[in-house]
PDB file of C-alpha atoms in Angstrom:
ATOM      1  CA  MET A  52     -91.574 219.098  89.462  1.00 66.00           C
ATOM      2  CA  ASP A  53     -93.046 215.872  89.916  1.00 59.00           C
ATOM      3  CA  ARG A  54     -93.116 214.039  93.748  1.00 54.00           C
ATOM      4  CA  GLN A  55     -93.104 210.105  93.997  1.00 52.00           C
ATOM      5  CA  GLY A  56     -93.126 207.782  96.971  1.00 46.00           C
ATOM      6  CA  GLY A  57     -89.879 206.401  97.156  1.00 44.00           C
ATOM      7  CA  SER A  58     -86.323 204.916  99.702  1.00 45.00           C
ATOM      8  CA  PRO A  59     -83.081 206.748  99.340  1.00 48.00           C
ATOM      9  CA  ASN A  60     -79.816 205.261 100.327  1.00 64.00           C
ATOM     10  CA  LEU A  61     -79.064 207.911 103.611  1.00 71.00           C
ATOM     11  CA  ARG A  62     -76.161 205.913 105.189  1.00 68.00           C
ATOM     12  CA  ALA A  63     -74.259 207.574 102.674  1.00 70.00           C
ATOM     13  CA  ALA A  64     -75.295 211.374 103.113  1.00 76.00           C
ATOM     14  CA  ASP A  65     -72.390 212.667 106.951  1.00 74.00           C
ATOM     15  CA  LEU A  66     -76.100 214.473 108.261  1.00 75.00           C
ATOM     16  CA  PHE A  67     -77.405 209.907 109.115  1.00 78.00           C
ATOM     17  CA  GLN A  68     -74.488 208.288 109.212  1.00 77.00           C
ATOM     18  CA  ASP A  69     -74.349 207.663 112.879  1.00 76.00           C
ATOM     19  CA  LEU A  70     -77.742 205.715 112.990  1.00 78.00           C
ATOM     20  CA  SER A  71     -78.719 202.368 112.510  1.00 78.00           C
ATOM     21  CA  GLY A  72     -80.388 200.999 110.101  1.00 80.00           C
ATOM     22  CA  ALA A  73     -83.911 201.035 112.166  1.00 82.00           C
ATOM     23  CA  GLU A  74     -83.402 204.453 112.723  1.00 79.00           C
ATOM     24  CA  LEU A  75     -83.326 205.303 108.737  1.00 79.00           C
ATOM     25  CA  ALA A  76     -85.701 202.788 107.695  1.00 80.00           C
ATOM     26  CA  THR A  77     -87.922 205.161 109.996  1.00 79.00           C
ATOM     27  CA  LEU A  78     -86.961 207.907 108.644  1.00 79.00           C
ATOM     28  CA  GLU A  79     -86.279 206.493 105.286  1.00 78.00           C
ATOM     29  CA  GLN A  80     -90.526 206.282 105.532  1.00 79.00           C
ATOM     30  CA  ARG A  81     -90.658 209.814 106.364  1.00 79.00           C
ATOM     31  CA  MET A  82     -89.889 210.991 102.972  1.00 82.00           C
ATOM     32  CA  ALA A  83     -90.916 212.418  99.772  1.00 84.00           C
ATOM     33  CA  ARG A  84     -88.977 211.776  97.056  1.00 87.00           C
ATOM     34  CA  LEU A  85     -88.492 215.110  93.517  1.00 90.00           C
ATOM     35  CA  THR A  86     -87.846 214.956  90.356  1.00 94.00           C
ATOM     36  CA  VAL A  87     -86.299 217.715  88.781  1.00 95.00           C
ATOM     37  CA  GLU A  88     -86.069 218.367  85.252  1.00 94.00           C
ATOM     38  CA  ALA A  89     -82.697 220.564  84.224  1.00 91.00           C
ATOM     39  CA  GLY A  90     -83.317 224.691  84.066  1.00 90.00           C
ATOM     40  CA  ARG A  91     -86.396 224.481  87.118  1.00 94.00           C
ATOM     41  CA  VAL A  92     -85.982 226.357  90.486  1.00 92.00           C
ATOM     42  CA  ILE A  93     -86.114 223.879  93.502  1.00 91.00           C
ATOM     43  CA  TYR A  94     -87.111 226.879  96.302  1.00 86.00           C
ATOM     44  CA  SER A  95     -86.728 230.894  95.802  1.00 84.00           C
ATOM     45  CA  PRO A  96     -87.124 233.407  98.423  1.00 79.00           C
ATOM     46  CA  GLY A  97     -90.046 233.224 100.565  1.00 71.00           C
ATOM     47  CA  ASP A  98     -90.133 229.391 100.144  1.00 70.00           C
ATOM     48  CA  ARG A  99     -90.557 227.978 103.442  1.00 58.00           C
ATOM     49  CA  SER A 100     -92.803 224.458 103.371  1.00 54.00           C
ATOM     50  CA  GLU A 101     -89.779 222.137 102.203  1.00 56.00           C
ATOM     51  CA  THR A 102     -86.522 222.729 104.120  1.00 73.00           C
ATOM     52  CA  LEU A 103     -84.162 219.881 104.225  1.00 82.00           C
ATOM     53  CA  PHE A 104     -82.821 218.363 100.808  1.00 89.00           C
ATOM     54  CA  LEU A 105     -81.182 215.465  99.882  1.00 87.00           C
ATOM     55  CA  LEU A 106     -79.908 215.518  96.073  1.00 91.00           C
ATOM     56  CA  LYS A 107     -79.924 211.529  95.162  1.00 88.00           C
ATOM     57  CA  LYS A 108     -78.472 212.308  92.121  1.00 89.00           C
ATOM     58  CA  GLY A 109     -78.118 215.338  89.106  1.00 91.00           C
ATOM     59  CA  ARG A 110     -76.232 218.613  90.605  1.00 91.00           C
ATOM     60  CA  VAL A 111     -78.003 221.670  92.180  1.00 93.00           C
ATOM     61  CA  ARG A 112     -76.622 225.569  91.827  1.00 91.00           C
ATOM     62  CA  LEU A 113     -77.335 227.567  95.326  1.00 89.00           C
ATOM     63  CA  TYR A 114     -77.496 230.874  94.321  1.00 89.00           C
ATOM     64  CA  ARG A 115     -78.545 234.410  95.268  1.00 85.00           C
ATOM     65  CA  LEU A 116     -79.683 237.822  93.987  1.00 82.00           C
ATOM     66  CA  SER A 117     -78.880 241.514  94.507  1.00 77.00           C
ATOM     67  CA  PRO A 118     -81.103 244.517  95.064  1.00 77.00           C
ATOM     68  CA  GLU A 119     -79.532 245.209  90.879  1.00 77.00           C
ATOM     69  CA  GLY A 120     -80.506 241.662  89.828  1.00 77.00           C
ATOM     70  CA  LYS A 121     -76.398 240.393  90.026  1.00 80.00           C
ATOM     71  CA  VAL A 122     -75.848 236.393  90.398  1.00 83.00           C
ATOM     72  CA  LEU A 123     -73.953 235.198  93.230  1.00 82.00           C
ATOM     73  CA  THR A 124     -72.874 231.436  93.078  1.00 85.00           C
ATOM     74  CA  THR A 125     -72.805 229.501  96.279  1.00 83.00           C
ATOM     75  CA  ALA A 126     -72.513 226.507  95.961  1.00 84.00           C
ATOM     76  CA  ILE A 127     -72.157 223.866  93.402  1.00 88.00           C
ATOM     77  CA  ILE A 128     -73.977 220.782  95.054  1.00 89.00           C
ATOM     78  CA  GLU A 129     -73.221 217.494  93.774  1.00 87.00           C
ATOM     79  CA  PRO A 130     -75.278 213.593  95.267  1.00 86.00           C
ATOM     80  CA  PRO A 131     -75.182 212.617  98.077  1.00 82.00           C
ATOM     81  CA  SER A 132     -75.586 215.863  99.334  1.00 84.00           C
ATOM     82  CA  LEU A 133     -77.649 217.749 101.680  1.00 83.00           C
ATOM     83  CA  PHE A 134     -79.290 220.884 101.215  1.00 87.00           C
ATOM     84  CA  GLY A 135     -81.405 223.226 102.656  1.00 82.00           C
ATOM     85  CA  GLU A 136     -80.219 223.557 106.191  1.00 72.00           C
ATOM     86  CA  MET A 137     -79.833 226.691 106.674  1.00 62.00           C
ATOM     87  CA  ALA A 138     -83.683 227.474 107.286  1.00 58.00           C
ATOM     88  CA  LEU A 139     -83.237 225.195 110.258  1.00 57.00           C
ATOM     89  CA  ILE A 140     -80.546 227.677 112.191  1.00 56.00           C
ATOM     90  CA  GLY A 141     -82.993 230.948 111.720  1.00 53.00           C
ATOM     91  CA  GLN A 142     -80.935 232.019 108.149  1.00 51.00           C
ATOM     92  CA  GLY A 143     -84.075 231.018 106.338  1.00 51.00           C
ATOM     93  CA  MET A 144     -84.665 231.354 102.696  1.00 50.00           C
ATOM     94  CA  GLU A 145     -85.668 234.984 102.436  1.00 54.00           C
ATOM     95  CA  ASP A 146     -82.692 235.337  99.573  1.00 70.00           C
ATOM     96  CA  ASN A 147     -81.115 232.267  98.705  1.00 81.00           C
ATOM     97  CA  PHE A 148     -82.233 230.313  95.136  1.00 89.00           C
ATOM     98  CA  ALA A 149     -82.017 226.892  94.285  1.00 91.00           C
ATOM     99  CA  GLU A 150     -81.470 225.151  90.605  1.00 93.00           C
ATOM    100  CA  ALA A 151     -81.197 221.871  89.236  1.00 94.00           C
ATOM    101  CA  LEU A 152     -78.274 222.544  86.776  1.00 91.00           C
ATOM    102  CA  GLU A 153     -79.124 218.406  85.613  1.00 89.00           C
ATOM    103  CA  ASP A 154     -81.376 216.405  85.984  1.00 92.00           C
ATOM    104  CA  CYS A 155     -82.606 215.816  89.931  1.00 94.00           C
ATOM    105  CA  GLU A 156     -82.917 213.333  92.474  1.00 92.00           C
ATOM    106  CA  LEU A 157     -83.784 214.918  95.085  1.00 90.00           C
ATOM    107  CA  TYR A 158     -85.229 213.533  98.434  1.00 86.00           C
ATOM    108  CA  VAL A 159     -87.333 215.712 101.349  1.00 87.00           C
ATOM    109  CA  LEU A 160     -88.256 216.158 104.920  1.00 82.00           C
ATOM    110  CA  ASN A 161     -90.239 218.507 105.913  1.00 78.00           C
ATOM    111  CA  ARG A 162     -89.764 221.569 108.740  1.00 75.00           C
ATOM    112  CA  ARG A 163     -92.135 219.662 112.068  1.00 78.00           C
ATOM    113  CA  GLU A 164     -89.957 216.505 110.875  1.00 79.00           C
ATOM    114  CA  VAL A 165     -86.712 217.761 110.988  1.00 78.00           C
ATOM    115  CA  ARG A 166     -87.045 220.406 113.475  1.00 77.00           C
ATOM    116  CA  ASP A 167     -87.728 216.583 116.147  1.00 80.00           C
ATOM    117  CA  LEU A 168     -85.145 214.913 114.909  1.00 78.00           C
ATOM    118  CA  LEU A 169     -83.001 217.299 115.972  1.00 76.00           C
ATOM    119  CA  LEU A 170     -83.947 217.856 119.159  1.00 78.00           C
ATOM    120  CA  THR A 171     -84.100 214.512 120.496  1.00 79.00           C
ATOM    121  CA  ASP A 172     -81.229 212.670 118.745  1.00 81.00           C
ATOM    122  CA  PRO A 173     -78.046 215.130 119.420  1.00 83.00           C
ATOM    123  CA  ARG A 174     -75.814 212.942 116.914  1.00 83.00           C
ATOM    124  CA  VAL A 175     -77.963 214.376 113.778  1.00 81.00           C
ATOM    125  CA  ALA A 176     -77.609 217.624 116.007  1.00 80.00           C
ATOM    126  CA  ARG A 177     -73.585 217.539 115.675  1.00 83.00           C
ATOM    127  CA  ARG A 178     -73.780 216.427 112.196  1.00 81.00           C
ATOM    128  CA  LEU A 179     -75.853 219.643 110.666  1.00 79.00           C
ATOM    129  CA  LEU A 180     -73.130 222.296 112.883  1.00 80.00           C
ATOM    130  CA  ASP A 181     -70.012 220.106 110.906  1.00 83.00           C
ATOM    131  CA  LEU A 182     -72.311 220.163 107.736  1.00 79.00           C
ATOM    132  CA  VAL A 183     -72.741 224.082 108.431  1.00 78.00           C
ATOM    133  CA  GLY A 184     -69.744 224.648 108.608  1.00 81.00           C
ATOM    134  CA  ARG A 185     -68.177 223.116 105.971  1.00 81.00           C
ATOM    135  CA  ARG A 186     -70.916 224.852 103.631  1.00 77.00           C
ATOM    136  CA  LEU A 187     -69.588 227.706 105.249  1.00 79.00           C
ATOM    137  CA  THR A 188     -66.436 227.267 104.580  1.00 82.00           C
ATOM    138  CA  ASP A 189     -67.153 226.738 100.831  1.00 78.00           C
ATOM    139  CA  THR A 190     -69.194 230.072 100.355  1.00 76.00           C
ATOM    140  CA  GLU A 191     -65.923 231.328 101.697  1.00 79.00           C
ATOM    141  CA  ARG A 192     -63.498 229.410  99.231  1.00 78.00           C
ATOM    142  CA  ARG A 193     -65.772 230.611  96.115  1.00 77.00           C
ATOM    143  CA  LEU A 194     -65.727 234.173  96.631  1.00 76.00           C
ATOM    144  CA  GLU A 195     -62.025 234.072  97.608  1.00 77.00           C
ATOM    145  CA  GLU A 196     -62.004 233.160  94.254  1.00 77.00           C
ATOM    146  CA  PHE A 197     -63.608 235.538  93.093  1.00 76.00           C
ATOM    147  CA  ALA A 198     -60.936 238.179  94.930  1.00 77.00           C
ATOM    148  CA  PHE A 199     -57.922 236.461  94.520  1.00 84.00           C
ATOM    149  CA  LYS A 200     -58.449 234.171  90.898  1.00 89.00           C
ATOM    150  CA  SER A 201     -58.861 235.133  86.988  1.00 93.00           C
ATOM    151  CA  VAL A 202     -61.823 234.493  85.265  1.00 94.00           C
ATOM    152  CA  PRO A 203     -59.801 231.853  82.706  1.00 95.00           C
ATOM    153  CA  GLN A 204     -58.777 229.660  86.012  1.00 94.00           C
ATOM    154  CA  ARG A 205     -62.462 230.105  87.910  1.00 93.00           C
ATOM    155  CA  LEU A 206     -63.118 228.321  84.497  1.00 95.00           C
ATOM    156  CA  ALA A 207     -61.174 226.077  84.246  1.00 95.00           C
ATOM    157  CA  SER A 208     -61.524 225.260  87.569  1.00 91.00           C
ATOM    158  CA  LEU A 209     -65.183 224.783  87.266  1.00 91.00           C
ATOM    159  CA  LEU A 210     -64.905 223.101  83.929  1.00 92.00           C
ATOM    160  CA  LEU A 211     -63.452 220.491  85.674  1.00 91.00           C
ATOM    161  CA  GLN A 212     -66.002 220.210  88.942  1.00 86.00           C
ATOM    162  CA  LEU A 213     -68.261 220.501  86.402  1.00 87.00           C
ATOM    163  CA  ASN A 214     -67.243 217.488  84.321  1.00 84.00           C
ATOM    164  CA  GLN A 215     -66.548 214.861  87.931  1.00 78.00           C
ATOM    165  CA  GLY A 216     -68.270 211.888  87.719  1.00 64.00           C
ATOM    166  CA  VAL A 217     -68.463 211.502  84.272  1.00 59.00           C
ATOM    167  CA  THR A 218     -67.889 208.327  82.949  1.00 53.00           C
ATOM    168  CA  MET A 219     -67.597 207.414  78.544  1.00 48.00           C
ATOM    169  CA  PRO A 220     -67.360 204.490  76.710  1.00 46.00           C
ATOM    170  CA  SER A 221     -63.245 203.991  76.157  1.00 50.00           C
ATOM    171  CA  GLY A 222     -61.164 206.600  74.590  1.00 54.00           C
ATOM    172  CA  GLU A 223     -64.624 209.018  74.096  1.00 62.00           C
ATOM    173  CA  ALA A 224     -63.329 212.436  75.906  1.00 59.00           C
ATOM    174  CA  PRO A 225     -66.391 212.744  78.314  1.00 63.00           C
ATOM    175  CA  ALA A 226     -69.044 215.577  77.621  1.00 71.00           C
ATOM    176  CA  LEU A 227     -70.205 217.641  80.936  1.00 76.00           C
ATOM    177  CA  PRO A 228     -73.213 215.349  81.836  1.00 68.00           C
ATOM    178  CA  ALA A 229     -75.640 218.632  80.815  1.00 72.00           C
ATOM    179  CA  HIS A 230     -76.300 221.612  78.366  1.00 80.00           C
ATOM    180  CA  TYR A 231     -74.888 224.912  80.618  1.00 86.00           C
ATOM    181  CA  THR A 232     -75.786 228.180  78.287  1.00 88.00           C
ATOM    182  CA  HIS A 233     -72.995 230.590  78.175  1.00 92.00           C
ATOM    183  CA  GLN A 234     -75.012 232.273  80.588  1.00 91.00           C
ATOM    184  CA  GLN A 235     -75.333 230.011  83.573  1.00 89.00           C
ATOM    185  CA  LEU A 236     -70.910 229.561  83.407  1.00 92.00           C
ATOM    186  CA  ALA A 237     -70.743 233.240  83.792  1.00 92.00           C
ATOM    187  CA  GLU A 238     -72.591 233.452  86.512  1.00 89.00           C
ATOM    188  CA  MET A 239     -71.464 230.133  88.594  1.00 88.00           C
ATOM    189  CA  ILE A 240     -67.998 232.594  88.199  1.00 91.00           C
ATOM    190  CA  GLY A 241     -69.218 235.481  89.143  1.00 87.00           C
ATOM    191  CA  THR A 242     -68.403 237.181  85.180  1.00 90.00           C
ATOM    192  CA  TYR A 243     -69.855 238.432  82.276  1.00 91.00           C
ATOM    193  CA  ARG A 244     -71.185 236.267  79.291  1.00 93.00           C
ATOM    194  CA  GLU A 245     -69.676 238.205  76.606  1.00 96.00           C
ATOM    195  CA  THR A 246     -66.333 237.256  78.831  1.00 96.00           C
ATOM    196  CA  VAL A 247     -66.745 233.420  79.374  1.00 96.00           C
ATOM    197  CA  THR A 248     -67.919 233.521  75.332  1.00 96.00           C
ATOM    198  CA  LYS A 249     -64.178 234.773  74.774  1.00 97.00           C
ATOM    199  CA  VAL A 250     -62.421 232.138  77.287  1.00 97.00           C
ATOM    200  CA  LEU A 251     -63.874 228.819  75.709  1.00 96.00           C
ATOM    201  CA  ASN A 252     -62.855 230.309  72.114  1.00 96.00           C
ATOM    202  CA  ASP A 253     -59.082 230.834  73.438  1.00 96.00           C
ATOM    203  CA  PHE A 254     -59.841 226.976  75.368  1.00 96.00           C
ATOM    204  CA  ARG A 255     -61.323 225.296  72.544  1.00 95.00           C
ATOM    205  CA  ARG A 256     -58.498 226.966  70.205  1.00 95.00           C
ATOM    206  CA  ARG A 257     -55.334 225.573  72.612  1.00 95.00           C
ATOM    207  CA  GLY A 258     -57.532 221.912  72.459  1.00 95.00           C
ATOM    208  CA  LEU A 259     -58.613 222.115  76.053  1.00 94.00           C
ATOM    209  CA  ILE A 260     -62.425 221.999  74.803  1.00 93.00           C
ATOM    210  CA  ARG A 261     -64.080 221.425  72.125  1.00 91.00           C
ATOM    211  CA  THR A 262     -67.996 222.316  71.400  1.00 88.00           C
ATOM    212  CA  GLU A 263     -70.460 219.108  69.993  1.00 83.00           C
ATOM    213  CA  ARG A 264     -74.451 219.674  69.829  1.00 78.00           C
ATOM    214  CA  GLY A 265     -74.699 221.623  72.563  1.00 77.00           C
ATOM    215  CA  ARG A 266     -71.477 219.900  74.603  1.00 84.00           C
ATOM    216  CA  ILE A 267     -68.155 221.120  76.146  1.00 90.00           C
ATOM    217  CA  ILE A 268     -66.539 218.322  75.699  1.00 90.00           C
ATOM    218  CA  VAL A 269     -62.624 218.291  78.012  1.00 90.00           C
ATOM    219  CA  LEU A 270     -60.165 217.205  75.646  1.00 91.00           C
ATOM    220  CA  ASP A 271     -57.346 218.001  78.783  1.00 92.00           C
ATOM    221  CA  PRO A 272     -58.395 217.883  81.736  1.00 91.00           C
ATOM    222  CA  GLU A 273     -54.224 218.353  82.606  1.00 93.00           C
ATOM    223  CA  ALA A 274     -53.688 221.777  81.398  1.00 94.00           C
ATOM    224  CA  LEU A 275     -57.410 222.963  83.021  1.00 94.00           C
ATOM    225  CA  LYS A 276     -56.427 222.153  86.250  1.00 93.00           C
ATOM    226  CA  LYS A 277     -52.748 224.045  85.642  1.00 93.00           C
ATOM    227  CA  MET A 278     -54.540 226.413  85.061  1.00 92.00           C
ATOM    228  CA  ALA A 279     -56.903 226.629  87.101  1.00 90.00           C
ATOM    229  CA  SER A 280     -54.108 226.431  90.246  1.00 84.00           C
ATOM    230  CA  PRO A 281     -53.088 229.920  91.776  1.00 71.00           C
TER     231      PRO A 281
END
């Protein structure tokens, strides 16, 4: 993990969209920039020093571990989005992990700076409450998917999500921007690695995807959309 100087485009983040240009410039001066390689853990239980993260580039997975060691993915964060906000409302990060699924660029505000901002600017506090509400709704939606959707449906939906924003030269099918292991995919949809392998092989036989140098290439996104629907 490498810390650098930098200045994010904060206007793109919902939390700060009510701030003026001068207010954004002041806030940007306070923020540090991090680059995190794919597969690295950004924070884990017990980490408290850097609480609010703005994702500029890449994807981040938020997950929890059960006492038995089972992984529950609660969110996949895409830019420009914030995470780490639950610590600001007293929940803390005691049972939460954040992992870089791809090479990421992040910006960070520490706990004291965020609390000062919330206390002095009700616009930001209101936006934070909205963010927390959306995050909780997204978590409920993922739990509903685990309960009511089949593994092929959940995997099709995940591949489409990871494929969003991928651009390729004309005529080429888009490849996922990072190498995802079958174990990672299984953890993101709440199943076993062997089950993911079986479903991916079925998708491959049906011409929905192919693999090339360890990456999954989506060949038929429309068919995956139909499969992902309830």
